[in-house]
Amino acid sequence: MDGFTLLLDSLCLLVGHGVMHMVFISRLTRKKLKPGDFAAYMLLLGALQLISVRLSLSGTLSVAVGVLGLYVISRFWMGNQQSVSWLAAVLAFYISQLSLGIINSVEAAFFPRLIGTPLLYLLLLAAQALFFALCAGCYHAVLKLLAWTKDSQTPYIGLLLFPGLFFFASELYILQTSYSFFDPIVSLEEVGRHGTLLLLQVMGLAALLCTLFAYRQLCRGFQAQSELRSLTQAAQAQKVYIAEAQARYEQTKAFRHDIKNHLSVLDGLLRGGQLDEGREYLGTLRAVSEGLSFPYQTGNPVVDILLGEKLGLAKDIEADVSLVLPRPCGIDDFDLCALFANALDNAIAACRAGGGAGSIRISGKQQGDFYMLTFENTCPGGPLAPAGIGLASIRAVAEKYHGAVLTEKNGRRFSLSVLLNDGSCHS
């Protein structure tokens, strides 16, 4: 029986602690697990186990040292943040200890009746398999509720450390006071006691999952507030574009109204032989006309101003705009501004992320009853990044006007196509 118990303990240490702890931390923090990480942790676990046996350390102290060791591996070997490393280490050990406690409750309630029978060995193996399955299920549930990316760490992650420590300490207390030694007593009272402990541990797991769920909802609230602030700022910027476009339009209208007078003055100067004065007057007219013109002519002053400003700030990126928006157009200037602003921001960011000289090409054409806008730009290699707020705003505009959005990536070239129903735009 001692050899069999040693085998089960070694299997629990290797798989239940070694493999599962490292896989859990790797997936939780989205850090790729390297063979060296696992080897270092296994050596640490082995050393801690040996020291615990030699010094006859209590189970609580041994586990506490194990949490510290896992923190060191996560923090300094895998390069995770301090708060993330502490939380990951506590959760990893808590789940494994909780699973062990649940299995111990079942064994203590029902297995004493089978002592001395061959069936006990099979049930112990089944209990070990159930321990692994329970661990994996709990880890999976936690990963579903609590996960973040390297570029977007979850805010206030350290706040979860305190409830995590509470659940962990409670579980350790149950294990050390009720299952640190095995007393093969068969009685209804003992079965009831272990059943109560089993229920408390299951409730502890449920409480942890509820805490993580509430925390995830809180994070989503923060994200929604951040997105709302971004949309508000974008709306303010779009209002500025629209106001400037209206001012430009009024200036152009006034200039056109006065052009006949300007030409009469110029004609008088030339007829009177005042060539220098005529040239000076002509230069003034040219300066005024250039001030009213746009570097890109699409037929919509709002889009013209937006293209001039966005692409003017990105002079390092080659731009080709072959676009004439249909007139009249049923799309509100505010929505056109949102569509072009987000598409250009994404395209410029992708060009700069790709390194080297980037390029952007914007085109539009009528296709039967639809009008197609196409934005093409260079981008980094690899898979597409997850859709962000910008693309979501573009989809919202397309859906508002009964259209659709199509994205495509071919090598280091990205294409965004926005299809608008002819009921919104018509030439």
Coordinates of C-alpha atoms in Angstrom, one line a residue:
M1 CA 0.0 0.0 0.0
D2 CA 2.9 2.4 0.8
G3 CA 4.3 1.9 -2.7
F4 CA 0.9 2.5 -4.3
T5 CA 0.4 5.6 -2.2
L6 CA 3.8 6.9 -3.2
L7 CA 2.9 6.3 -6.9
L8 CA -0.3 8.3 -6.5
D9 CA 1.4 11.1 -4.7
S10 CA 4.1 11.3 -7.4
L11 CA 1.5 11.3 -10.1
C12 CA -0.4 14.1 -8.3
L13 CA 2.8 16.1 -7.9
L14 CA 3.9 15.7 -11.5
V15 CA 0.6 16.2 -13.3
G16 CA -1.7 17.9 -10.8
H17 CA 0.9 20.5 -9.7
G18 CA 3.7 20.5 -12.2
V19 CA 1.9 20.3 -15.6
M20 CA -1.4 21.9 -14.7
H21 CA 0.0 24.8 -12.8
M22 CA 2.3 25.8 -15.6
V23 CA -0.3 25.3 -18.3
F24 CA -2.8 27.4 -16.3
I25 CA -0.4 30.3 -15.8
S26 CA 0.7 30.1 -19.5
R27 CA -2.9 30.3 -20.8
L28 CA -4.0 32.8 -18.2
T29 CA -1.3 35.3 -19.0
R30 CA -1.1 34.4 -22.7
K31 CA 2.6 33.6 -22.4
K32 CA 4.0 30.8 -24.5
L33 CA 5.2 27.9 -22.3
K34 CA 8.8 26.9 -23.0
P35 CA 10.3 23.6 -21.9
G36 CA 12.7 25.4 -19.6
D37 CA 9.8 26.9 -17.7
F38 CA 8.3 23.5 -16.9
A39 CA 11.7 22.0 -16.1
A40 CA 12.6 24.8 -13.7
Y41 CA 9.2 24.5 -11.9
M42 CA 9.5 20.7 -11.6
L43 CA 13.0 21.0 -10.1
L44 CA 11.7 23.6 -7.7
L45 CA 8.7 21.4 -6.7
G46 CA 11.0 18.4 -6.2
A47 CA 13.4 20.5 -4.0
L48 CA 10.5 21.8 -1.9
Q49 CA 9.1 18.3 -1.5
L50 CA 12.5 17.0 -0.3
I51 CA 13.0 19.9 2.1
S52 CA 9.5 19.4 3.5
V53 CA 10.1 15.8 4.2
R54 CA 13.6 16.3 5.7
L55 CA 12.5 19.2 7.9
S56 CA 9.1 17.8 8.7
L57 CA 7.4 21.0 7.6
S58 CA 3.7 21.4 8.1
G59 CA 1.4 21.1 5.1
T60 CA 0.4 24.7 5.3
L61 CA 4.0 25.9 5.3
S62 CA 4.9 23.6 2.5
V63 CA 2.1 24.9 0.3
A64 CA 3.0 28.5 1.2
V65 CA 6.5 27.9 0.0
G66 CA 5.1 26.3 -3.1
V67 CA 3.0 29.4 -3.9
L68 CA 6.1 31.5 -3.4
G69 CA 8.1 29.3 -5.8
L70 CA 5.3 29.4 -8.5
Y71 CA 5.3 33.2 -8.1
V72 CA 9.0 33.4 -8.7
I73 CA 8.7 31.3 -11.8
S74 CA 5.9 33.4 -13.2
R75 CA 7.4 36.8 -12.2
F76 CA 11.1 36.4 -13.0
W77 CA 11.2 33.4 -15.4
M78 CA 8.1 34.0 -17.5
G79 CA 8.2 37.8 -17.1
N80 CA 4.7 38.4 -15.9
Q81 CA 3.6 41.5 -13.8
Q82 CA 3.9 41.3 -10.0
S83 CA 0.2 41.4 -9.3
V84 CA -0.6 39.0 -12.1
S85 CA 2.1 36.6 -10.9
W86 CA 0.8 36.6 -7.3
L87 CA -2.8 36.1 -8.4
A88 CA -1.9 33.3 -10.9
A89 CA 0.1 31.5 -8.2
V90 CA -2.6 31.7 -5.6
L91 CA -5.4 30.6 -8.0
A92 CA -3.3 27.7 -9.4
F93 CA -2.6 26.3 -5.9
Y94 CA -6.1 27.1 -4.6
I95 CA -7.8 25.1 -7.4
S96 CA -5.5 22.1 -7.0
Q97 CA -5.9 22.1 -3.2
L98 CA -9.7 22.6 -3.6
S99 CA -9.9 19.6 -6.0
L100 CA -7.9 17.6 -3.6
G101 CA -10.1 18.6 -0.7
I102 CA -13.3 17.6 -2.6
I103 CA -11.8 14.2 -3.5
N104 CA -10.7 13.7 0.1
S105 CA -14.2 14.4 1.3
V106 CA -15.6 11.8 -1.0
E107 CA -12.9 9.3 0.0
A108 CA -13.3 9.9 3.7
A109 CA -17.1 9.4 3.5
F110 CA -17.2 6.3 1.4
F111 CA -13.8 4.6 1.1
P112 CA -13.3 3.3 4.7
R113 CA -15.8 0.6 4.1
L114 CA -13.6 -0.8 1.4
I115 CA -10.3 -1.0 3.3
G116 CA -8.7 -4.4 2.8
T117 CA -10.6 -5.1 -0.5
P118 CA -9.0 -5.1 -4.0
L119 CA -11.8 -2.7 -5.1
L120 CA -10.1 0.1 -3.0
Y121 CA -7.2 0.3 -5.4
L122 CA -9.4 0.8 -8.4
L123 CA -11.4 3.4 -6.6
L124 CA -8.3 5.2 -5.6
L125 CA -7.1 5.3 -9.2
A126 CA -10.6 6.5 -10.3
A127 CA -10.4 9.2 -7.6
Q128 CA -7.0 10.3 -8.9
A129 CA -8.5 10.6 -12.4
L130 CA -11.4 12.5 -11.1
F131 CA -9.0 14.8 -9.3
F132 CA -7.3 15.6 -12.6
A133 CA -10.6 16.1 -14.4
L134 CA -11.9 18.4 -11.6
C135 CA -8.7 20.4 -11.7
A136 CA -8.9 20.8 -15.4
G137 CA -12.6 21.8 -15.3
C138 CA -12.0 24.4 -12.6
Y139 CA -9.0 25.9 -14.4
H140 CA -11.0 26.1 -17.6
A141 CA -13.8 27.9 -15.8
V142 CA -11.4 30.4 -14.3
L143 CA -9.7 31.0 -17.7
K144 CA -13.1 31.7 -19.3
L145 CA -13.9 34.3 -16.7
L146 CA -10.5 35.8 -16.2
A147 CA -8.2 36.3 -19.2
W148 CA -6.3 39.1 -20.8
T149 CA -3.9 39.9 -23.5
K150 CA -0.4 41.2 -23.4
D151 CA -1.4 44.5 -24.9
S152 CA -4.5 45.0 -22.7
Q153 CA -4.0 44.0 -19.1
T154 CA -7.1 43.8 -17.0
P155 CA -7.4 46.8 -14.7
Y156 CA -7.1 46.6 -10.9
I157 CA -6.1 42.9 -11.1
G158 CA -4.5 43.1 -7.7
L159 CA -8.0 43.5 -6.1
L160 CA -8.7 39.8 -6.9
L161 CA -5.7 38.7 -4.8
F162 CA -7.6 39.3 -1.5
P163 CA -10.7 37.2 -2.2
G164 CA -8.3 34.6 -3.7
L165 CA -6.2 34.5 -0.6
F166 CA -9.4 34.2 1.5
F167 CA -10.7 31.2 -0.4
F168 CA -7.2 29.6 -0.5
A169 CA -6.7 30.0 3.3
S170 CA -10.1 28.6 4.0
E171 CA -9.4 25.5 1.9
L172 CA -6.0 25.0 3.5
Y173 CA -7.7 25.2 6.9
I174 CA -10.2 22.5 5.9
L175 CA -7.4 20.2 4.5
Q176 CA -5.1 20.6 7.6
T177 CA -7.8 20.2 10.2
S178 CA -9.9 17.4 8.6
Y179 CA -7.7 15.6 6.1
S180 CA -4.1 15.8 7.4
F181 CA -4.5 12.3 8.8
F182 CA -6.7 9.4 7.8
D183 CA -9.1 8.0 10.4
P184 CA -11.0 5.0 9.0
I185 CA -14.1 5.5 11.0
V186 CA -17.4 4.4 9.5
S187 CA -20.4 6.2 11.0
L188 CA -23.3 8.2 9.8
E189 CA -22.0 11.2 11.8
E190 CA -18.6 11.1 9.9
V191 CA -20.4 10.7 6.6
G192 CA -22.5 13.8 7.4
R193 CA -19.4 15.8 8.5
H194 CA -17.5 15.0 5.3
G195 CA -20.6 15.7 3.3
T196 CA -20.8 19.2 5.0
L197 CA -17.2 19.9 4.2
L198 CA -17.8 18.8 0.6
L199 CA -20.7 21.2 0.3
L200 CA -18.6 24.1 1.9
Q201 CA -15.8 23.5 -0.6
V202 CA -18.2 23.4 -3.6
M203 CA -19.7 26.7 -2.3
G204 CA -16.3 28.2 -2.0
L205 CA -15.6 27.3 -5.7
A206 CA -19.0 28.8 -6.6
A207 CA -18.2 32.0 -4.7
L208 CA -14.8 32.3 -6.4
L209 CA -16.4 31.9 -9.9
C210 CA -19.1 34.5 -9.0
T211 CA -16.4 36.9 -7.9
L212 CA -14.5 36.4 -11.1
F213 CA -17.8 36.9 -13.1
A214 CA -18.5 40.1 -11.3
Y215 CA -15.0 41.3 -11.9
R216 CA -15.3 40.5 -15.6
Q217 CA -18.5 42.5 -15.8
L218 CA -16.7 45.4 -14.0
C219 CA -13.9 45.2 -16.6
R220 CA -16.4 45.3 -19.4
G221 CA -17.9 48.4 -17.8
F222 CA -14.5 50.0 -17.8
Q223 CA -14.0 49.0 -21.5
A224 CA -17.5 50.4 -22.4
Q225 CA -16.7 53.7 -20.7
S226 CA -13.3 53.9 -22.5
E227 CA -15.1 53.2 -25.9
L228 CA -17.7 55.8 -25.1
R229 CA -15.0 58.4 -24.4
S230 CA -13.3 57.5 -27.7
L231 CA -16.6 57.8 -29.6
T232 CA -17.3 61.1 -27.9
Q233 CA -13.9 62.5 -28.8
A234 CA -14.4 61.2 -32.4
A235 CA -17.8 62.9 -32.6
Q236 CA -16.3 66.2 -31.4
A237 CA -13.6 65.9 -34.1
Q238 CA -16.2 65.1 -36.7
K239 CA -18.2 68.2 -35.7
V240 CA -15.1 70.3 -36.2
Y241 CA -14.6 68.8 -39.7
I242 CA -18.3 69.5 -40.6
A243 CA -18.1 73.1 -39.3
E244 CA -14.9 73.7 -41.2
A245 CA -16.4 72.3 -44.3
Q246 CA -19.4 74.5 -44.0
A247 CA -17.2 77.5 -43.5
R248 CA -15.1 76.6 -46.5
Y249 CA -18.3 76.2 -48.6
E250 CA -19.5 79.7 -47.6
Q251 CA -16.1 81.2 -48.4
T252 CA -16.0 79.4 -51.8
K253 CA -19.6 80.6 -52.5
A254 CA -18.6 84.2 -51.7
F255 CA -15.5 84.0 -53.8
R256 CA -17.5 82.7 -56.8
H257 CA -20.0 85.4 -56.3
D258 CA -17.2 88.1 -56.4
I259 CA -15.1 86.5 -59.2
K260 CA -16.7 88.7 -61.9
N261 CA -15.7 91.8 -60.0
H262 CA -12.2 90.5 -59.5
L263 CA -11.9 89.7 -63.2
S264 CA -13.2 93.2 -64.1
V265 CA -10.6 94.8 -61.8
L266 CA -7.9 92.7 -63.3
D267 CA -9.0 93.5 -66.9
G268 CA -8.9 97.2 -66.0
L269 CA -5.4 97.0 -64.7
L270 CA -4.2 95.2 -67.8
R271 CA -6.0 97.6 -70.2
G272 CA -4.4 100.5 -68.3
G273 CA -0.9 99.0 -68.8
Q274 CA -0.5 98.5 -65.1
L275 CA 1.2 95.1 -65.5
D276 CA 3.0 95.0 -62.1
E277 CA -0.3 95.9 -60.3
G278 CA -2.0 93.3 -62.4
R279 CA 0.5 90.6 -61.5
E280 CA 0.2 91.5 -57.8
Y281 CA -3.6 91.4 -58.0
L282 CA -3.5 88.1 -59.8
G283 CA -1.1 86.6 -57.1
T284 CA -3.6 87.7 -54.5
L285 CA -6.4 85.9 -56.3
R286 CA -4.3 82.8 -56.7
A287 CA -3.5 82.8 -53.0
V288 CA -7.2 83.1 -52.1
S289 CA -8.2 80.4 -54.5
E290 CA -5.5 78.0 -53.2
G291 CA -6.7 78.6 -49.7
L292 CA -10.1 77.6 -50.6
S293 CA -9.1 74.5 -52.6
F294 CA -8.5 71.0 -51.1
P295 CA -5.6 68.6 -51.9
Y296 CA -8.2 65.9 -52.6
Q297 CA -11.4 66.5 -54.5
T298 CA -14.1 63.9 -53.8
G299 CA -17.2 66.1 -54.3
N300 CA -17.9 66.3 -50.5
P301 CA -16.2 69.1 -48.6
V302 CA -16.3 67.2 -45.3
V303 CA -14.5 64.3 -46.7
D304 CA -12.1 66.6 -48.6
I305 CA -11.1 68.3 -45.4
L306 CA -10.8 65.1 -43.5
L307 CA -8.6 63.5 -46.2
G308 CA -6.4 66.6 -46.4
E309 CA -5.8 66.7 -42.6
K310 CA -5.4 62.9 -42.0
L311 CA -3.1 62.3 -45.0
G312 CA -1.3 65.6 -44.6
L313 CA -0.2 64.5 -41.1
A314 CA 1.0 61.2 -42.6
K315 CA 3.4 62.6 -45.3
D316 CA 5.6 59.6 -44.9
I317 CA 2.9 57.4 -46.4
E318 CA 2.2 57.4 -50.1
A319 CA -1.5 58.1 -50.8
D320 CA -3.6 57.6 -53.9
V321 CA -7.2 58.9 -53.8
S322 CA -9.3 58.2 -56.9
L323 CA -12.7 58.8 -55.5
V324 CA -15.7 60.9 -56.5
L325 CA -18.7 60.6 -54.1
P326 CA -22.0 60.6 -55.9
R327 CA -24.2 63.6 -55.7
P328 CA -26.8 63.9 -54.3
C329 CA -25.9 61.5 -51.5
G330 CA -28.3 60.3 -48.7
I331 CA -25.5 59.6 -46.2
D332 CA -25.3 62.2 -43.5
D333 CA -22.0 64.1 -43.3
F334 CA -21.5 63.0 -39.7
D335 CA -21.7 59.3 -40.8
L336 CA -19.4 59.9 -43.8
C337 CA -16.9 61.5 -41.4
A338 CA -17.1 58.6 -39.0
L339 CA -16.6 56.1 -41.8
F340 CA -13.6 57.8 -43.5
A341 CA -12.0 58.9 -40.2
N342 CA -11.9 55.4 -38.7
A343 CA -10.9 53.8 -42.0
L344 CA -8.0 56.2 -42.4
D345 CA -6.9 56.0 -38.8
N346 CA -6.7 52.2 -39.1
A347 CA -4.9 52.3 -42.4
I348 CA -2.3 54.8 -41.2
A349 CA -1.7 52.8 -38.0
A350 CA -1.3 49.6 -40.1
C351 CA 1.1 51.2 -42.5
R352 CA 3.4 52.4 -39.7
A353 CA 3.2 49.1 -37.8
G354 CA 4.3 47.3 -41.0
G355 CA 7.6 49.3 -41.1
G356 CA 9.2 50.8 -44.1
A357 CA 7.4 52.9 -46.7
G358 CA 3.6 52.4 -46.5
S359 CA 0.9 53.2 -49.0
I360 CA -2.8 53.9 -48.9
R361 CA -5.2 53.7 -51.9
I362 CA -8.8 54.9 -51.6
S363 CA -11.2 54.4 -54.5
G364 CA -14.9 54.3 -55.1
K365 CA -17.2 53.1 -57.9
Q366 CA -20.8 52.4 -58.8
Q367 CA -21.8 48.8 -59.0
G368 CA -25.3 48.5 -60.2
D369 CA -27.6 49.6 -57.4
F370 CA -24.7 49.8 -55.0
Y371 CA -21.7 52.1 -54.4
M372 CA -18.5 50.5 -53.3
L373 CA -15.8 52.3 -51.2
T374 CA -12.4 50.6 -51.0
F375 CA -9.5 51.3 -48.7
E376 CA -6.3 49.4 -49.4
N377 CA -3.1 49.7 -47.3
T378 CA 0.1 48.0 -46.5
C379 CA 0.2 46.2 -43.1
P380 CA 2.4 43.8 -41.0
G381 CA 2.5 40.1 -41.9
G382 CA 0.7 37.5 -39.9
P383 CA -2.9 37.0 -39.0
L384 CA -5.4 39.8 -38.8
A385 CA -5.6 41.7 -35.5
P386 CA -9.0 41.5 -33.6
A387 CA -11.6 44.0 -34.8
G388 CA -11.5 47.2 -32.7
I389 CA -13.7 50.2 -32.1
G390 CA -12.9 51.7 -35.5
L391 CA -14.1 48.8 -37.5
A392 CA -17.2 48.4 -35.3
S393 CA -18.1 52.1 -36.1
I394 CA -17.6 51.5 -39.8
R395 CA -19.9 48.4 -39.7
A396 CA -22.5 50.5 -37.8
V397 CA -22.5 53.1 -40.5
A398 CA -22.8 50.5 -43.3
E399 CA -25.6 48.7 -41.5
K400 CA -27.4 52.0 -40.9
Y401 CA -27.5 52.6 -44.7
H402 CA -28.4 49.0 -45.5
G403 CA -24.8 48.1 -46.6
A404 CA -22.1 45.7 -45.7
V405 CA -18.4 45.6 -44.8
L406 CA -15.8 43.1 -46.2
T407 CA -12.2 42.9 -44.9
E408 CA -9.5 40.9 -46.7
K409 CA -5.7 40.4 -46.1
N410 CA -3.4 39.1 -48.7
G411 CA 0.2 38.9 -47.5
R412 CA 1.2 42.4 -46.4
R413 CA -1.8 44.1 -48.1
F414 CA -5.1 44.8 -46.3
S415 CA -8.3 45.7 -48.0
L416 CA -11.5 47.2 -46.5
S417 CA -14.6 47.4 -48.7
V418 CA -17.7 49.2 -47.7
L419 CA -20.8 48.5 -49.8
L420 CA -23.6 51.1 -49.6
N421 CA -27.1 50.5 -50.9
D422 CA -28.2 52.7 -53.8
G423 CA -31.1 53.8 -51.7
S424 CA -28.6 55.8 -49.7
C425 CA -26.3 57.1 -52.5
H426 CA -27.3 57.6 -56.1
S427 CA -25.6 59.5 -58.9

